[in-house]
């Protein structure tokens, strides 16, 4: 490392060690994303109810990430600031991965998904802030690009493992229609890899102390007091949630909409409580930080909303789409469906492999030439084209071409917004703002989980292919919204 004005400049080995743990975390996410619909359907759940079961993933992120970000900003001890969270989350996620393939009933699998996603979020959120802690601003793009490369590599490993195990002779069909051994062993191997990768970062990095960070950045500016909270500002949210809940009950609407009603009411109640108690405590701090988000973060939030809506649709529906339209095997108990599930793992591995290469060799040159925001808009546009191609491609191998655009978009989604943010946020609140920023990842996923099933049942019953058309439109809107973002 050589000194370059602010933090010491990290060489390749330093960048590698800082983000290597993300390799394991993404193996866990990839196994979850590529196989949970398969797990649920193998336990007897219908395709129409998959979005409701997937609610666990975004809801835990919504609850966990801002809280972990808040506390990790305030943590300092023998084991550092962010590393205790890396390790605790990795241990719990490993246990959940070991338990998932042995879930005897649907309820147990759903509960383990909550544990798994919450634990992965406990580890993941501090990793985002960790790059900002350890690197000077001029290295933020490089740091998040390396992190994205590890995310892509981890996702390739996690997504392709069932296919590779099948290739090496592990059984891909389970008697009685349960989970095949290819999926079981993928979860076992993934859990071990997750823990080892996180341990690598924990033991090869030394975090800067609060005193060192103060020396690098200078005195922290005095925090500006947020405007006084008004209890009246929470009333419309509370009323909207209550009205939606009543409408769902009275009109017999889909029960998933109760969750959306509850979220609206909960946000309104939180604003009222914060105003009545005059802030303070965890809730007051989070609400104040949420209200005081910098303008660039607000505009990026719109981009994130549309981007992650499209991604979540893809994760839920790619397996049934490929099984029905490419393998002509919609029955989850059939051999053809399991072959389709393995091929979806390869498709997911392909877009993550493209993301790895794009992060290492494409994003940084484009960002230097066109700027981060234009680069992000171009990448999201290519992702929209990738989703749209599912409407016309009916050959399994040709579907790999669709993953090129999706992979470039994925690389940019994982790198560019964070590189823009890390250079624009106050260091003392980097963790909590990164956590709050991820709220705009999970809110669209919750919205998709509560609404998409209803839309498909009423407008496109038995035709999951139209989910890809919806994803293409939404990703296109994300590309357009990016053009409103102004870099620092």
Coordinates of C-alpha atoms in Angstrom, one line a residue:
X1 CA 0.0 0.0 0.0
X2 CA 1.2 3.5 -0.8
X3 CA 0.0 6.7 0.8
X4 CA -2.0 8.9 -1.6
X5 CA -3.4 11.8 0.4
X6 CA -6.3 10.2 2.2
X7 CA -6.5 6.5 3.0
X8 CA -3.6 4.3 1.9
X9 CA -4.0 3.2 -1.7
X10 CA -4.8 -0.5 -1.8
X11 CA -3.1 -2.8 -4.3
X12 CA -4.8 -5.7 -6.0
X13 CA -4.2 -8.0 -3.0
X14 CA -5.8 -5.5 -0.6
X15 CA -8.9 -5.0 -2.9
X16 CA -9.1 -8.8 -3.1
X17 CA -9.1 -9.3 0.7
X18 CA -11.6 -6.6 1.4
X19 CA -14.3 -8.1 -0.8
X20 CA -13.4 -11.8 -0.9
X21 CA -16.1 -12.6 1.7
X22 CA -18.7 -11.5 -0.8
X23 CA -17.8 -14.5 -2.9
X24 CA -19.3 -16.7 -0.2
X25 CA -22.3 -14.5 0.5
X26 CA -23.2 -14.5 -3.1
X27 CA -22.9 -18.3 -3.3
X28 CA -25.6 -18.4 -0.6
X29 CA -27.8 -15.8 -2.5
X30 CA -27.4 -17.7 -5.8
X31 CA -28.4 -21.0 -4.2
X32 CA -31.5 -19.3 -2.8
X33 CA -32.4 -17.4 -6.0
X34 CA -32.0 -20.4 -8.3
X35 CA -33.5 -23.1 -6.1
X36 CA -36.1 -21.8 -3.7
X37 CA -39.0 -22.0 -6.2
X38 CA -37.8 -25.5 -6.9
X39 CA -37.7 -26.3 -3.1
X40 CA -41.2 -24.9 -2.6
X41 CA -42.7 -26.6 -5.6
X42 CA -41.1 -30.0 -4.6
X43 CA -42.9 -29.6 -1.2
X44 CA -46.3 -29.3 -3.0
X45 CA -46.7 -25.5 -3.4
X46 CA -48.4 -24.2 -6.6
X47 CA -46.8 -21.7 -9.0
X48 CA -49.5 -19.1 -8.1
X49 CA -48.4 -19.0 -4.5
X50 CA -44.6 -18.7 -5.1
X51 CA -44.5 -14.9 -4.9
X52 CA -46.1 -15.0 -1.4
X53 CA -43.5 -17.4 -0.1
X54 CA -40.7 -15.3 -1.6
X55 CA -41.8 -12.3 0.5
X56 CA -39.5 -13.6 3.2
X57 CA -36.4 -12.5 1.3
X58 CA -37.2 -8.8 0.7
X59 CA -39.0 -8.3 4.1
X60 CA -36.0 -9.5 6.1
X61 CA -33.8 -7.1 4.1
X62 CA -36.2 -4.2 4.8
X63 CA -36.0 -4.9 8.5
X64 CA -32.4 -6.0 8.9
X65 CA -30.3 -3.8 6.7
X66 CA -31.0 -0.3 8.1
X67 CA -30.7 -1.6 11.7
X68 CA -27.4 -3.4 11.0
X69 CA -26.1 -0.3 9.2
X70 CA -27.1 1.9 12.1
X71 CA -25.3 -0.2 14.7
X72 CA -22.3 -1.0 12.6
X73 CA -21.6 2.7 12.3
X74 CA -21.5 2.8 16.1
X75 CA -19.5 -0.4 16.7
X76 CA -15.9 -0.5 17.6
X77 CA -14.2 -3.2 19.6
X78 CA -11.5 -5.8 19.6
X79 CA -12.7 -7.4 16.4
X80 CA -13.3 -4.1 14.5
X81 CA -16.3 -2.2 13.2
X82 CA -17.9 -4.3 10.4
X83 CA -16.2 -7.7 10.8
X84 CA -18.3 -8.9 13.8
X85 CA -21.4 -8.6 11.6
X86 CA -19.7 -10.4 8.7
X87 CA -18.9 -13.4 10.9
X88 CA -22.2 -13.6 12.8
X89 CA -24.3 -13.5 9.7
X90 CA -22.1 -16.1 7.9
X91 CA -22.4 -18.6 10.7
X92 CA -26.2 -18.3 10.8
X93 CA -26.5 -18.5 7.0
X94 CA -24.3 -21.6 6.9
X95 CA -26.6 -23.3 9.4
X96 CA -29.7 -22.3 7.4
X97 CA -28.1 -23.7 4.2
X98 CA -27.4 -27.0 5.9
X99 CA -31.0 -27.2 7.1
X100 CA -32.8 -26.1 4.0
X101 CA -32.6 -29.3 1.9
X102 CA -33.8 -31.3 4.9
X103 CA -37.0 -29.3 5.5
X104 CA -39.8 -31.9 5.9
X105 CA -42.7 -29.5 5.2
X106 CA -43.4 -26.3 3.4
X107 CA -43.6 -24.2 6.7
X108 CA -40.1 -25.3 7.8
X109 CA -38.7 -24.4 4.4
X110 CA -40.4 -20.9 4.5
X111 CA -39.0 -20.3 8.0
X112 CA -35.5 -21.4 7.0
X113 CA -35.7 -18.9 4.0
X114 CA -36.4 -16.1 6.6
X115 CA -33.4 -17.2 8.6
X116 CA -31.2 -17.6 5.5
X117 CA -32.0 -14.2 4.0
X118 CA -31.8 -12.3 7.3
X119 CA -28.4 -13.8 8.0
X120 CA -27.1 -13.1 4.5
X121 CA -28.3 -9.5 4.9
X122 CA -26.5 -9.2 8.3
X123 CA -23.2 -10.1 6.5
X124 CA -23.9 -8.2 3.2
X125 CA -24.9 -4.7 4.4
X126 CA -21.6 -4.0 6.3
X127 CA -19.6 -5.2 3.3
X128 CA -21.0 -2.3 1.2
X129 CA -19.9 0.2 3.9
X130 CA -16.6 -1.7 4.4
X131 CA -15.4 -0.6 0.9
X132 CA -16.1 3.0 1.7
X133 CA -14.3 2.7 5.0
X134 CA -11.2 1.1 3.6
X135 CA -10.7 3.0 0.3
X136 CA -10.1 6.6 -0.8
X137 CA -12.7 8.1 -3.1
X138 CA -10.6 7.7 -6.2
X139 CA -10.7 3.9 -5.6
X140 CA -14.4 3.6 -5.0
X141 CA -15.2 2.5 -8.5
X142 CA -12.4 0.0 -8.5
X143 CA -13.4 -1.3 -5.1
X144 CA -17.1 -1.9 -6.0
X145 CA -16.1 -3.3 -9.3
X146 CA -13.9 -5.9 -7.6
X147 CA -16.7 -6.6 -5.2
X148 CA -19.1 -7.1 -8.1
X149 CA -16.6 -9.5 -9.7
X150 CA -16.7 -11.6 -6.6
X151 CA -20.5 -11.4 -6.5
X152 CA -20.6 -12.6 -10.1
X153 CA -18.1 -15.4 -9.4
X154 CA -20.0 -16.6 -6.3
X155 CA -23.2 -16.6 -8.2
X156 CA -21.7 -18.6 -11.0
X157 CA -20.5 -21.2 -8.5
X158 CA -23.8 -21.3 -6.6
X159 CA -26.0 -21.3 -9.7
X160 CA -24.1 -24.0 -11.6
X161 CA -23.4 -26.5 -8.8
X162 CA -26.6 -28.6 -9.3
X163 CA -25.9 -28.9 -13.0
X164 CA -22.3 -29.8 -12.4
X165 CA -23.2 -32.4 -9.8
X166 CA -25.6 -33.9 -12.2
X167 CA -22.9 -34.0 -14.8
X168 CA -20.6 -36.0 -12.4
X169 CA -23.3 -38.6 -11.7
X170 CA -25.1 -37.3 -8.6
X171 CA -28.8 -38.1 -8.9
X172 CA -31.0 -35.3 -10.3
X173 CA -34.4 -37.1 -9.6
X174 CA -35.7 -37.9 -6.2
X175 CA -38.1 -40.8 -5.5
X176 CA -41.6 -39.4 -4.7
X177 CA -40.9 -36.0 -6.2
X178 CA -38.8 -34.5 -3.4
X179 CA -35.5 -32.6 -3.7
X180 CA -32.9 -34.5 -5.7
X181 CA -29.4 -35.0 -4.3
X182 CA -28.0 -32.5 -6.8
X183 CA -29.8 -29.7 -4.9
X184 CA -29.1 -31.2 -1.4
X185 CA -25.4 -31.3 -1.9
X186 CA -25.3 -27.9 -3.5
X187 CA -26.7 -26.4 -0.3
X188 CA -24.2 -28.3 1.9
X189 CA -21.2 -27.3 -0.3
X190 CA -22.5 -23.7 -0.5
X191 CA -22.8 -23.4 3.2
X192 CA -19.2 -24.5 3.7
X193 CA -17.9 -22.2 1.0
X194 CA -19.8 -19.2 2.4
X195 CA -18.2 -19.6 5.9
X196 CA -14.7 -20.1 4.6
X197 CA -14.8 -17.1 2.3
X198 CA -16.1 -14.7 5.0
X199 CA -13.4 -16.0 7.4
X200 CA -10.8 -15.1 4.7
X201 CA -11.8 -11.4 4.8
X202 CA -12.2 -11.4 8.6
X203 CA -8.6 -12.7 9.1
X204 CA -6.8 -10.9 6.3
X205 CA -8.1 -7.3 6.8
X206 CA -7.4 -4.8 9.5
X207 CA -10.1 -2.1 9.9
X208 CA -9.1 1.5 10.4
X209 CA -9.9 2.8 13.9
X210 CA -12.2 5.8 14.5
X211 CA -9.1 7.9 15.2
X212 CA -7.5 6.8 11.9
X213 CA -10.6 7.6 9.9
X214 CA -10.8 11.0 11.5
X215 CA -7.2 11.6 10.5
X216 CA -7.9 10.6 6.9
X217 CA -11.2 12.6 6.5
X218 CA -10.6 15.5 8.9
X219 CA -13.1 16.6 11.5
X220 CA -16.6 15.3 10.8
X221 CA -19.1 18.1 10.1
X222 CA -21.6 18.9 12.7
X223 CA -24.8 16.9 11.9
X224 CA -27.6 19.1 10.9
X225 CA -30.7 18.7 13.0
X226 CA -33.6 17.3 10.9
X227 CA -36.7 19.5 10.7
X228 CA -39.2 18.8 13.5
X229 CA -41.3 15.7 12.7
X230 CA -45.0 16.3 12.3
X231 CA -47.4 13.6 13.6
X232 CA -49.8 14.7 10.9
X233 CA -47.4 13.6 8.2
X234 CA -47.9 10.0 9.2
X235 CA -51.7 10.1 9.2
X236 CA -52.2 9.7 5.4
X237 CA -49.9 6.7 5.3
X238 CA -51.7 5.1 8.3
X239 CA -55.0 5.8 6.7
X240 CA -54.0 4.5 3.3
X241 CA -52.8 1.2 4.9
X242 CA -56.1 0.9 6.9
X243 CA -58.2 1.6 3.8
X244 CA -56.3 -0.9 1.7
X245 CA -56.7 -3.5 4.4
X246 CA -60.5 -2.9 4.6
X247 CA -60.7 -3.1 0.8
X248 CA -58.9 -6.4 0.7
X249 CA -61.3 -7.8 3.3
X250 CA -64.5 -6.3 1.9
X251 CA -63.8 -7.0 -1.8
X252 CA -62.2 -10.4 -1.3
X253 CA -58.9 -9.3 -2.9
X254 CA -55.8 -11.4 -2.9
X255 CA -54.5 -11.9 0.7
X256 CA -51.0 -10.9 -0.4
X257 CA -52.2 -7.3 -0.4
X258 CA -52.6 -7.4 3.4
X259 CA -48.8 -7.1 3.5
X260 CA -48.7 -4.0 1.4
X261 CA -51.4 -2.5 3.7
X262 CA -49.4 -3.4 6.7
X263 CA -46.3 -1.7 5.4
X264 CA -48.1 1.5 4.6
X265 CA -49.7 1.6 8.0
X266 CA -46.4 0.7 9.8
X267 CA -44.6 3.6 8.0
X268 CA -47.3 6.0 9.0
X269 CA -47.3 4.7 12.6
X270 CA -43.5 5.1 12.8
X271 CA -43.7 8.7 11.7
X272 CA -46.4 9.4 14.3
X273 CA -44.5 7.7 17.1
X274 CA -41.3 9.6 16.1
X275 CA -43.1 12.9 16.2
X276 CA -44.9 12.3 19.5
X277 CA -41.7 11.1 21.2
X278 CA -39.6 13.8 19.5
X279 CA -37.3 11.3 18.0
X280 CA -34.4 9.6 19.7
X281 CA -33.5 6.0 19.9
X282 CA -33.1 3.6 17.0
X283 CA -36.5 4.4 15.4
X284 CA -36.0 8.2 15.7
X285 CA -32.5 8.1 14.3
X286 CA -33.6 5.9 11.3
X287 CA -36.6 8.1 10.5
X288 CA -34.5 11.2 10.7
X289 CA -31.8 9.8 8.4
X290 CA -34.5 8.6 6.0
X291 CA -36.0 12.0 5.9
X292 CA -32.6 13.6 5.4
X293 CA -31.3 11.6 2.5
X294 CA -29.1 13.5 0.1
X295 CA -30.7 14.4 -3.3
X296 CA -28.5 12.0 -5.3
X297 CA -29.6 9.2 -3.0
X298 CA -33.3 10.0 -3.6
X299 CA -32.9 10.0 -7.4
X300 CA -30.9 6.7 -7.3
X301 CA -33.6 5.3 -5.1
X302 CA -36.0 5.6 -8.1
X303 CA -33.5 3.7 -10.3
X304 CA -33.1 1.0 -7.7
X305 CA -36.9 0.6 -7.4
X306 CA -37.4 -0.2 -11.0
X307 CA -34.1 -2.2 -11.4
X308 CA -34.8 -4.6 -8.5
X309 CA -38.5 -5.0 -9.5
X310 CA -37.3 -6.5 -12.8
X311 CA -34.6 -8.7 -11.1
X312 CA -37.1 -10.1 -8.6
X313 CA -39.6 -11.0 -11.3
X314 CA -36.7 -12.9 -13.1
X315 CA -35.7 -14.8 -9.9
X316 CA -39.2 -15.9 -9.2
X317 CA -40.4 -16.9 -12.7
X318 CA -37.4 -18.0 -14.8
X319 CA -37.7 -21.6 -13.7
X320 CA -41.4 -22.0 -14.6
X321 CA -40.9 -20.0 -17.8
X322 CA -38.0 -22.1 -19.0
X323 CA -39.7 -25.4 -17.9
X324 CA -43.0 -24.6 -19.7
X325 CA -41.8 -22.9 -22.9
X326 CA -38.4 -24.4 -23.6
X327 CA -38.5 -27.8 -22.0
X328 CA -42.3 -28.3 -22.3
X329 CA -42.4 -29.7 -18.8
X330 CA -44.5 -27.6 -16.4
X331 CA -45.1 -30.5 -14.0
X332 CA -42.6 -30.0 -11.0
X333 CA -42.5 -33.7 -10.4
X334 CA -41.3 -34.5 -13.9
X335 CA -37.7 -35.2 -15.0
X336 CA -38.0 -32.5 -17.7
X337 CA -38.9 -29.9 -15.0
X338 CA -35.8 -30.9 -13.0
X339 CA -33.7 -30.6 -16.2
X340 CA -35.1 -27.2 -16.7
X341 CA -34.3 -26.2 -13.1
X342 CA -30.7 -27.2 -13.7
X343 CA -30.6 -25.3 -17.0
X344 CA -31.9 -22.2 -15.2
X345 CA -28.9 -22.6 -12.8
X346 CA -26.7 -22.5 -15.9
X347 CA -28.5 -19.4 -17.2
X348 CA -28.0 -17.7 -13.9
X349 CA -24.4 -18.7 -13.9
X350 CA -24.0 -17.3 -17.4
X351 CA -25.4 -13.8 -16.5
X352 CA -23.2 -13.8 -13.4
X353 CA -20.1 -14.8 -15.4
X354 CA -20.9 -11.9 -17.8
X355 CA -21.2 -9.6 -14.8
X356 CA -17.8 -10.7 -13.5
X357 CA -16.1 -9.9 -16.8
X358 CA -18.1 -6.7 -17.2
X359 CA -17.0 -5.6 -13.7
X360 CA -13.4 -6.3 -14.3
X361 CA -13.0 -5.1 -17.9
X362 CA -16.0 -3.0 -19.1
X363 CA -17.5 -0.8 -16.4
X364 CA -14.4 1.2 -15.3
X365 CA -13.4 2.2 -18.9
X366 CA -16.9 3.1 -19.8
X367 CA -17.3 5.1 -16.6
X368 CA -14.1 7.1 -17.3
X369 CA -15.3 7.9 -20.8
X370 CA -19.1 8.5 -20.3
X371 CA -19.5 8.9 -16.6
X372 CA -21.0 6.6 -14.1
X373 CA -24.7 7.6 -14.7
X374 CA -24.6 7.2 -18.5
X375 CA -22.8 3.9 -18.2
X376 CA -25.5 2.7 -15.8
X377 CA -28.3 3.8 -18.1
X378 CA -26.7 1.9 -21.1
X379 CA -26.2 -1.2 -19.0
X380 CA -29.9 -1.2 -17.8
X381 CA -31.1 -0.8 -21.3
X382 CA -29.2 -3.9 -22.4
X383 CA -30.8 -5.7 -19.5
X384 CA -34.2 -4.8 -20.7
X385 CA -33.4 -6.2 -24.1
X386 CA -32.2 -9.4 -22.5
X387 CA -35.6 -9.9 -20.7
X388 CA -37.5 -9.1 -23.9
X389 CA -35.7 -11.8 -25.8
X390 CA -37.3 -14.5 -23.6
X391 CA -40.5 -13.7 -25.5
X392 CA -39.1 -15.0 -28.7
X393 CA -36.4 -17.5 -27.9
X394 CA -37.5 -21.2 -27.5
X395 CA -34.1 -22.9 -27.7
X396 CA -32.2 -23.6 -24.4
X397 CA -28.8 -22.9 -25.7
X398 CA -29.9 -19.7 -27.5
X399 CA -31.3 -18.4 -24.2
X400 CA -27.6 -17.9 -23.2
X401 CA -27.5 -14.9 -25.5
X402 CA -30.2 -13.2 -23.4
X403 CA -28.0 -13.5 -20.4
X404 CA -25.4 -11.2 -21.9
X405 CA -27.5 -8.1 -21.6
X406 CA -28.8 -9.2 -18.2
X407 CA -25.3 -9.8 -17.0
X408 CA -24.0 -6.4 -18.0
X409 CA -27.0 -4.8 -16.3
X410 CA -26.4 -6.9 -13.1
X411 CA -22.8 -5.8 -13.0
X412 CA -23.7 -2.2 -13.2
X413 CA -26.5 -2.5 -10.6
X414 CA -24.1 -4.0 -8.1
X415 CA -21.3 -1.4 -8.7
X416 CA -22.4 1.9 -10.1
X417 CA -25.0 3.1 -7.6
X418 CA -22.7 2.3 -4.7
X419 CA -19.7 4.0 -6.3
X420 CA -21.8 7.1 -6.9
X421 CA -23.1 7.0 -3.3
X422 CA -19.9 6.3 -1.5
X423 CA -18.4 9.4 -2.9
X424 CA -21.4 11.5 -1.9
X425 CA -22.2 10.4 1.7
X426 CA -20.8 11.5 5.0
X427 CA -18.4 8.8 6.4
X428 CA -19.9 8.8 9.8
X429 CA -23.3 7.7 8.4
X430 CA -22.0 5.4 5.6
X431 CA -23.3 2.2 7.1
X432 CA -26.8 3.5 7.9
X433 CA -27.2 5.3 4.5
X434 CA -26.1 2.1 2.7
X435 CA -28.7 0.2 4.8
X436 CA -31.4 2.7 4.0
X437 CA -30.4 2.7 0.3
X438 CA -31.1 -1.0 0.3
X439 CA -34.6 -0.3 1.4
X440 CA -35.2 0.7 -2.2
X441 CA -34.0 -2.8 -3.2
X442 CA -36.4 -4.6 -0.9
X443 CA -39.5 -2.4 -1.3
X444 CA -39.9 -3.2 -5.0
X445 CA -39.4 -6.9 -4.2
X446 CA -42.2 -6.7 -1.6
X447 CA -44.4 -4.9 -4.1
X448 CA -43.7 -7.5 -6.7
X449 CA -44.3 -10.4 -4.3
X450 CA -47.7 -9.0 -3.2
X451 CA -48.9 -7.9 -6.7
X452 CA -47.4 -10.0 -9.4
X453 CA -49.3 -13.2 -8.5
X454 CA -52.6 -11.3 -8.6
X455 CA -51.7 -9.7 -12.0
X456 CA -50.8 -13.1 -13.5
X457 CA -53.8 -14.9 -12.2
X458 CA -56.3 -12.4 -13.5
X459 CA -54.6 -11.2 -16.8
X460 CA -52.3 -14.1 -17.9
X461 CA -53.5 -17.3 -16.2
X462 CA -51.1 -20.2 -16.9
X463 CA -48.9 -17.9 -19.1
X464 CA -45.8 -17.1 -17.0
X465 CA -43.9 -15.9 -20.1
X466 CA -45.5 -12.5 -19.8
X467 CA -43.6 -11.9 -16.6
X468 CA -40.5 -11.4 -18.8
X469 CA -42.3 -8.7 -20.8
X470 CA -43.2 -6.9 -17.5
X471 CA -39.5 -7.2 -16.4
X472 CA -38.3 -5.7 -19.7
X473 CA -40.6 -2.7 -19.4
X474 CA -39.7 -2.1 -15.8
X475 CA -35.9 -2.3 -16.5
X476 CA -36.4 0.2 -19.4
X477 CA -37.9 2.6 -16.9
X478 CA -34.9 2.2 -14.7
X479 CA -32.6 3.1 -17.5
X480 CA -34.6 6.3 -18.2
X481 CA -34.7 7.2 -14.5
X482 CA -30.9 7.0 -14.4
X483 CA -30.5 9.9 -16.7
X484 CA -31.9 12.2 -13.9
X485 CA -29.0 11.3 -11.5
X486 CA -26.2 13.8 -11.2
X487 CA -22.8 12.6 -9.9
X488 CA -20.9 14.4 -7.3

